[in-house]
Short mmCIF file of C-alpha atoms in Angstrom, two decimals:
data_model
loop_
_atom_site.label_atom_id
_atom_site.label_comp_id
_atom_site.label_asym_id
_atom_site.label_seq_id
_atom_site.Cartn_x
_atom_site.Cartn_y
_atom_site.Cartn_z
CA UNK A 248 38.43 87.93 -9.11
CA UNK A 249 40.92 88.29 -11.87
CA UNK A 250 42.90 85.33 -10.49
CA UNK A 251 39.84 83.09 -10.61
CA UNK A 252 39.14 84.09 -14.18
CA UNK A 253 42.73 83.43 -15.09
CA UNK A 254 42.56 79.94 -13.56
CA UNK A 255 39.37 79.11 -15.47
CA UNK A 256 41.00 80.21 -18.68
CA UNK A 257 44.08 78.05 -18.06
CA UNK A 258 44.37 75.31 -20.75
CA UNK A 259 45.69 72.78 -18.27
CA UNK A 260 42.52 72.96 -16.28
CA UNK A 261 40.42 72.10 -19.29
CA UNK A 262 42.79 69.36 -20.29
CA UNK A 263 42.51 67.88 -16.80
CA UNK A 264 38.71 68.05 -16.92
CA UNK A 265 38.66 66.35 -20.30
CA UNK A 266 41.01 63.60 -19.10
CA UNK A 267 38.91 62.98 -15.99
CA UNK A 268 35.71 62.86 -18.02
CA UNK A 269 37.31 60.54 -20.57
CA UNK A 270 38.52 58.16 -17.88
CA UNK A 271 35.11 58.18 -16.26
CA UNK A 272 33.45 57.29 -19.56
CA UNK A 273 35.99 54.60 -20.41
CA UNK A 274 35.90 52.66 -17.12
CA UNK A 275 32.82 50.49 -16.46
CA UNK A 276 32.02 48.43 -13.36
CA UNK A 277 29.43 45.87 -14.45
CA UNK A 278 27.37 44.13 -11.71
CA UNK A 279 26.88 40.38 -11.49
CA UNK A 280 24.22 38.85 -13.81
CA UNK A 281 24.22 41.86 -16.10
CA UNK A 282 25.28 42.11 -19.73
CA UNK A 283 26.28 45.37 -21.41
CA UNK A 284 25.89 45.45 -25.18
CA UNK A 285 28.58 47.65 -26.76
CA UNK A 286 28.23 49.45 -30.08
CA UNK A 287 31.24 50.85 -31.91
CA UNK A 288 30.35 53.57 -34.41
CA UNK A 289 26.77 52.33 -34.24
CA UNK A 290 27.58 48.66 -34.86
CA UNK A 291 27.57 45.81 -32.36
CA UNK A 292 31.11 45.04 -31.26
CA UNK A 293 30.73 42.90 -28.12
CA UNK A 294 29.08 42.16 -24.80
CA UNK A 295 30.76 43.06 -21.53
CA UNK A 296 30.39 40.68 -18.58
CA UNK A 297 30.47 41.35 -14.84
CA UNK A 298 33.59 43.04 -13.45
CA UNK A 299 35.97 45.84 -14.51
CA UNK A 300 35.77 46.72 -18.20
CA UNK A 301 37.12 49.48 -20.47
CA UNK A 302 35.65 51.11 -23.57
CA UNK A 303 36.82 53.84 -25.92
CA UNK A 304 34.92 57.04 -25.09
CA UNK A 305 33.04 58.82 -27.86
CA UNK A 306 33.70 55.84 -30.16
CA UNK A 307 32.06 53.04 -28.19
CA UNK A 308 28.90 53.26 -26.15
CA UNK A 309 26.64 50.99 -24.07
CA UNK A 310 23.64 50.30 -26.27
CA UNK A 311 21.73 48.08 -23.81
CA UNK A 312 21.93 46.83 -20.25
CA UNK A 313 20.38 43.35 -20.05
CA UNK A 314 19.36 41.52 -16.88
CA UNK A 315 20.63 37.90 -17.07
CA UNK A 316 18.66 36.67 -14.06
CA UNK A 317 15.57 34.49 -14.39
CA UNK A 318 12.47 36.64 -14.61
CA UNK A 319 8.74 35.95 -14.21
CA UNK A 320 6.13 37.45 -16.50
CA UNK A 321 2.39 37.38 -15.79
CA UNK A 322 0.17 36.31 -18.66
CA UNK A 323 -3.08 38.19 -18.28
CA UNK A 324 -6.46 36.52 -18.71
CA UNK A 325 -7.16 35.47 -22.26
CA UNK A 326 -10.11 33.83 -23.98
CA UNK A 327 -9.53 30.55 -25.77
CA UNK A 328 -11.92 28.20 -27.57
CA UNK A 329 -11.61 24.45 -27.03
CA UNK A 330 -11.96 21.77 -29.68
CA UNK A 331 -15.61 21.24 -28.68
CA UNK A 332 -16.36 24.99 -29.00
CA UNK A 333 -16.33 25.94 -25.32
CA UNK A 334 -14.93 29.37 -24.48
CA UNK A 335 -12.48 29.35 -21.57
CA UNK A 336 -10.76 32.17 -19.75
CA UNK A 337 -7.16 31.39 -18.85
CA UNK A 338 -4.23 33.13 -17.23
CA UNK A 339 -0.72 31.96 -16.47
CA UNK A 340 2.80 32.79 -15.44
CA UNK A 341 5.97 32.43 -17.48
CA UNK A 342 9.57 32.12 -16.30
CA UNK A 343 12.36 33.14 -18.66
CA UNK A 344 15.95 34.39 -18.71
CA UNK A 345 18.19 36.18 -21.18
CA UNK A 346 21.03 33.88 -22.24
CA UNK A 347 22.38 36.11 -25.04
CA UNK A 348 22.28 39.85 -24.33
CA UNK A 349 23.35 40.71 -27.88
CA UNK A 350 20.56 38.67 -29.51
CA UNK A 351 17.99 40.09 -27.08
CA UNK A 352 19.10 43.59 -28.18
CA UNK A 353 19.80 43.17 -31.88
CA UNK A 354 17.19 40.57 -32.95
CA UNK A 355 14.07 41.83 -31.18
CA UNK A 356 12.73 45.23 -30.21
CA UNK A 357 11.15 44.31 -26.87
CA UNK A 358 11.84 40.72 -25.92
CA UNK A 359 9.52 40.75 -22.89
CA UNK A 360 6.52 41.92 -24.89
CA UNK A 361 7.34 39.44 -27.64
CA UNK A 362 7.57 36.55 -25.17
CA UNK A 363 4.21 37.46 -23.56
CA UNK A 364 2.45 37.69 -26.93
CA UNK A 365 3.99 34.42 -28.06
CA UNK A 366 2.86 32.73 -24.82
CA UNK A 367 -0.69 33.99 -25.33
CA UNK A 368 -0.84 32.71 -28.91
CA UNK A 369 0.71 29.36 -28.02
CA UNK A 370 -1.70 28.91 -25.12
CA UNK A 371 -4.68 29.50 -27.39
CA UNK A 372 -3.38 27.00 -29.91
CA UNK A 373 -2.83 24.37 -27.22
CA UNK A 374 -6.35 24.85 -25.81
CA UNK A 375 -7.86 24.73 -29.30
CA UNK A 376 -6.45 21.25 -29.88
CA UNK A 377 -8.15 19.77 -26.77
CA UNK A 378 -11.66 19.21 -25.54
CA UNK A 379 -13.00 20.70 -22.32
CA UNK A 380 -12.41 17.65 -20.13
CA UNK A 381 -8.86 17.28 -21.44
CA UNK A 382 -8.09 20.91 -20.60
CA UNK A 383 -8.90 20.29 -16.93
CA UNK A 384 -7.28 16.86 -16.76
CA UNK A 385 -4.10 17.54 -18.74
CA UNK A 386 -2.71 20.80 -17.41
CA UNK A 387 0.77 19.34 -17.33
CA UNK A 388 0.51 18.39 -21.00
CA UNK A 389 -0.67 21.91 -21.89
CA UNK A 390 2.21 23.46 -19.97
CA UNK A 391 4.71 21.12 -21.61
CA UNK A 392 3.31 21.83 -25.08
CA UNK A 393 3.48 25.60 -24.57
CA UNK A 394 7.01 25.35 -23.15
CA UNK A 395 8.25 23.23 -26.08
CA UNK A 396 6.79 25.63 -28.67
CA UNK A 397 8.15 28.74 -26.96
CA UNK A 398 11.63 27.27 -26.43
CA UNK A 399 12.05 26.81 -30.15
CA UNK A 400 10.52 30.18 -31.07
CA UNK A 401 12.49 32.31 -28.58
CA UNK A 402 15.90 30.81 -29.32
CA UNK A 403 16.79 33.46 -32.00
CA UNK A 404 15.96 36.20 -29.47
CA UNK A 405 18.58 35.03 -27.01
CA UNK A 406 15.80 34.22 -24.52
CA UNK A 407 15.25 30.86 -22.81
CA UNK A 408 11.79 30.04 -21.45
CA UNK A 409 12.40 27.80 -18.41
CA UNK A 410 8.83 27.12 -17.28
CA UNK A 411 5.21 27.90 -18.04
CA UNK A 412 2.31 27.34 -15.65
CA UNK A 413 -1.44 27.87 -16.18
CA UNK A 414 -2.72 29.52 -13.02
CA UNK A 415 -6.47 29.32 -13.57
CA UNK A 416 -8.99 28.00 -16.09
CA UNK A 417 -12.45 29.58 -15.84
CA UNK A 418 -15.28 28.03 -17.85
CA UNK A 419 -18.61 29.79 -18.64
CA UNK A 420 -21.19 29.92 -15.85
CA UNK A 421 -23.50 27.38 -17.50
CA UNK A 422 -20.66 24.93 -18.03
CA UNK A 423 -19.49 25.53 -14.45
CA UNK A 424 -22.96 24.70 -13.11
CA UNK A 425 -23.09 21.52 -15.20
CA UNK A 426 -19.64 20.56 -13.96
CA UNK A 427 -20.68 21.12 -10.35
CA UNK A 428 -23.72 18.88 -10.87
CA UNK A 429 -21.53 16.26 -12.48
CA UNK A 430 -19.06 16.47 -9.61
CA UNK A 431 -21.89 16.10 -7.10
CA UNK A 432 -23.17 13.06 -8.98
CA UNK A 433 -19.67 11.58 -9.07
CA UNK A 434 -19.24 12.14 -5.33
CA UNK A 435 -22.60 10.48 -4.64
CA UNK A 436 -21.64 7.61 -6.94
CA UNK A 437 -18.33 7.14 -5.14
CA UNK A 438 -20.14 7.28 -1.79
CA UNK A 439 -22.58 4.56 -2.89
CA UNK A 440 -19.73 2.46 -4.25
CA UNK A 441 -17.73 2.86 -1.05
CA UNK A 442 -20.79 1.98 1.04
CA UNK A 443 -21.42 -1.11 -1.08
CA UNK A 444 -17.77 -2.07 -0.86
CA UNK A 445 -17.92 -1.65 2.91
CA UNK A 446 -21.03 -3.83 3.19
CA UNK A 447 -19.46 -6.41 0.91
CA UNK A 448 -16.24 -6.42 2.91
CA UNK A 449 -18.17 -6.71 6.18
CA UNK A 450 -20.23 -9.62 4.81
CA UNK A 451 -17.12 -11.36 3.55
CA UNK A 452 -15.40 -10.82 6.89
CA UNK A 453 -18.44 -12.11 8.79
CA UNK A 454 -18.68 -15.16 6.51
CA UNK A 455 -14.99 -15.84 6.95
CA UNK A 456 -15.42 -15.53 10.71
CA UNK A 457 -18.36 -17.95 10.72
CA UNK A 458 -16.42 -20.32 8.51
CA UNK A 459 -13.41 -20.19 10.82
CA UNK A 460 -15.69 -20.66 13.84
CA UNK A 461 -17.33 -23.71 12.25
CA UNK A 462 -13.96 -25.12 11.32
CA UNK A 463 -12.73 -24.60 14.88
CA UNK A 464 -15.93 -26.14 16.29
CA UNK A 465 -15.57 -29.13 13.98
CA UNK A 466 -11.94 -29.54 14.92
CA UNK A 467 -12.83 -29.25 18.61
CA UNK A 468 -15.65 -31.82 18.24
CA UNK A 469 -13.32 -34.09 16.31
CA UNK A 470 -10.65 -33.72 18.97
CA UNK A 471 -13.25 -34.40 21.66
CA UNK A 472 -14.42 -37.52 19.82
CA UNK A 473 -10.85 -38.69 19.45
CA UNK A 474 -10.23 -38.13 23.16
CA UNK A 475 -13.49 -39.90 24.04
CA UNK A 476 -12.56 -42.81 21.75
CA UNK A 477 -9.11 -42.96 23.28
CA UNK A 478 -10.64 -42.89 26.77
CA UNK A 479 -13.19 -45.61 25.82
CA UNK A 480 -10.42 -47.67 24.28
CA UNK A 481 -8.28 -47.33 27.39
CA UNK A 482 -11.30 -48.19 29.57
CA UNK A 483 -12.11 -51.27 27.48
CA UNK A 484 -8.49 -52.32 27.53
CA UNK A 485 -8.35 -51.95 31.31
CA UNK A 486 -11.69 -53.78 31.70
CA UNK A 487 -10.57 -56.61 29.39
CA UNK A 488 -7.28 -56.79 31.22
CA UNK A 489 -9.15 -57.03 34.55
CA UNK A 490 -11.48 -59.74 33.22
CA UNK A 491 -8.56 -61.65 31.76
CA UNK A 492 -6.75 -61.42 35.06
CA UNK A 493 -9.86 -62.51 36.95
CA UNK A 494 -10.37 -65.46 34.56
CA UNK A 495 -6.73 -66.37 34.94
CA UNK A 496 -6.99 -66.24 38.73
CA UNK A 497 -10.20 -68.33 38.71
CA UNK A 498 -8.58 -70.78 36.32
CA UNK A 499 -5.54 -70.96 38.55
CA UNK A 500 -7.79 -71.49 41.57
CA UNK A 501 -9.81 -74.19 39.75
CA UNK A 502 -6.60 -75.79 38.55
CA UNK A 503 -5.21 -75.81 42.07
CA UNK A 504 -8.49 -77.19 43.45
CA UNK A 505 -8.63 -79.91 40.81
CA UNK A 506 -5.03 -80.76 41.48
CA UNK A 507 -5.74 -81.13 45.22
CA UNK A 508 -8.95 -83.07 44.57
CA UNK A 509 -7.20 -85.33 42.10
CA UNK A 510 -4.40 -85.99 44.53
CA UNK A 511 -6.87 -86.94 47.26
CA UNK A 512 -9.26 -88.84 44.95
CA UNK A 513 -6.67 -91.50 44.08
CA UNK A 514 -6.65 -92.66 47.69
CA UNK A 515 -9.26 -95.03 49.14
CA UNK A 516 -10.66 -92.41 51.47
CA UNK A 517 -10.85 -89.95 48.61
CA UNK A 518 -12.87 -92.33 46.48
CA UNK A 519 -15.29 -92.89 49.36
CA UNK A 520 -15.60 -89.08 49.76
CA UNK A 521 -16.32 -88.76 46.06
CA UNK A 522 -19.07 -91.39 46.29
CA UNK A 523 -20.51 -89.57 49.27
CA UNK A 524 -20.50 -86.26 47.35
CA UNK A 525 -22.18 -87.87 44.38
CA UNK A 526 -24.85 -89.38 46.63
CA UNK A 527 -25.51 -86.01 48.24
CA UNK A 528 -25.78 -84.31 44.83
CA UNK A 529 -28.22 -86.99 43.64
CA UNK A 530 -30.44 -86.56 46.67
CA UNK A 531 -30.37 -82.76 46.21
CA UNK A 532 -31.30 -83.17 42.54
CA UNK A 533 -34.28 -85.41 43.42
CA UNK A 534 -35.45 -82.88 46.00
CA UNK A 535 -35.29 -80.11 43.43
CA UNK A 536 -37.27 -82.17 40.93
CA UNK A 537 -39.86 -83.04 43.57
CA UNK A 538 -40.24 -79.37 44.52
CA UNK A 539 -41.07 -78.46 40.93
CA UNK A 540 -44.10 -80.79 40.56
CA UNK A 541 -46.42 -83.18 42.28
CA UNK A 542 -45.77 -86.13 39.96
CA UNK A 543 -42.34 -87.71 39.55
CA UNK A 544 -41.70 -90.14 36.77
CA UNK A 545 -38.89 -92.64 37.19
CA UNK A 546 -37.61 -95.70 35.37
CA UNK A 547 -38.36 -98.09 38.31
CA UNK A 548 -34.75 -98.41 39.27
CA UNK A 549 -34.32 -94.96 40.68
CA UNK A 550 -35.54 -95.90 44.15
CA UNK A 551 -33.16 -98.84 44.30
CA UNK A 552 -30.31 -96.61 43.10
CA UNK A 553 -31.18 -93.97 45.60
CA UNK A 554 -31.38 -96.53 48.37
CA UNK A 555 -28.06 -97.99 47.43
CA UNK A 556 -26.61 -94.55 47.15
CA UNK A 557 -27.95 -93.51 50.56
CA UNK A 558 -26.64 -96.72 52.10
CA UNK A 559 -23.25 -96.16 50.57
CA UNK A 560 -23.29 -92.56 51.75
CA UNK A 561 -24.12 -93.64 55.33
CA UNK A 562 -21.37 -96.24 55.24
CA UNK A 563 -18.81 -93.80 53.94
CA UNK A 564 -19.83 -91.21 56.50
CA UNK A 565 -19.51 -93.79 59.33
CA UNK A 566 -16.13 -94.89 58.03
CA UNK A 567 -14.88 -91.35 57.94
CA UNK A 568 -16.05 -90.76 61.50
CA UNK A 569 -14.33 -93.95 62.75
CA UNK A 570 -11.14 -92.90 60.99
CA UNK A 571 -11.15 -89.63 62.81
#
């Protein structure tokens, strides 16, 4: 017991304890994305970054430990009045990060609370400069306006607002009912327009189809007429060619016959045959005239001519028989 008391009262033990405590207080291991604000004799002297750091115990102390990561802050529901005096209930979410741990400690008491209050005020101002329809149609513009205003205002606090988003906009019940009616009317209007457009498109398509069909029918009829004309032309050409050939053959035959008759007619026998043929034709002609009527008018010389002709014909016929 006395030995234990003696050890506790040994100065070296206390010196060792003091040294260990001093070393423990002077050595700091700072995590990543953290910033330690150091005060020396109550005044800001620097900001320690991540890693192994040393401070002077009892003279320097860690005044604040700031998170340098991006953080999200919920903006609770707030009432705002639009330019056309409509009260809206809005809520949002804000993303921010500490870029200067010293400024966030020395220039503002509670930077998170300050950022939330500033976001609420800025949101109300942005809504107050717009009408109801613009608030619903221009959310991106509202977010951009709030972000621009807050970026400038939070710069002295060492805080950077990276993004602001409005989560919900709730109008009064009466306005909501009117909006629902308007939306229903718009949907019905669009439906009627789409139906009319469909009918119009169908009519145009049908008309185009009929037009194309008529054009094709006309082209087919035209082509058929052309083919028929070509066929008629070819037929007429062939018929004309056949007639021409027949006429040529008849002409050739007549020419040949005349040539033979002419060759024979220059002889004595041929001339007698010609006179015989003429006599026969004359008799046939008189018979035909007699068959047409009961009275025959002559010039008084016809009987003599006929008799002479018959006599000549008998003589020629006898001569031809004797020659045979």
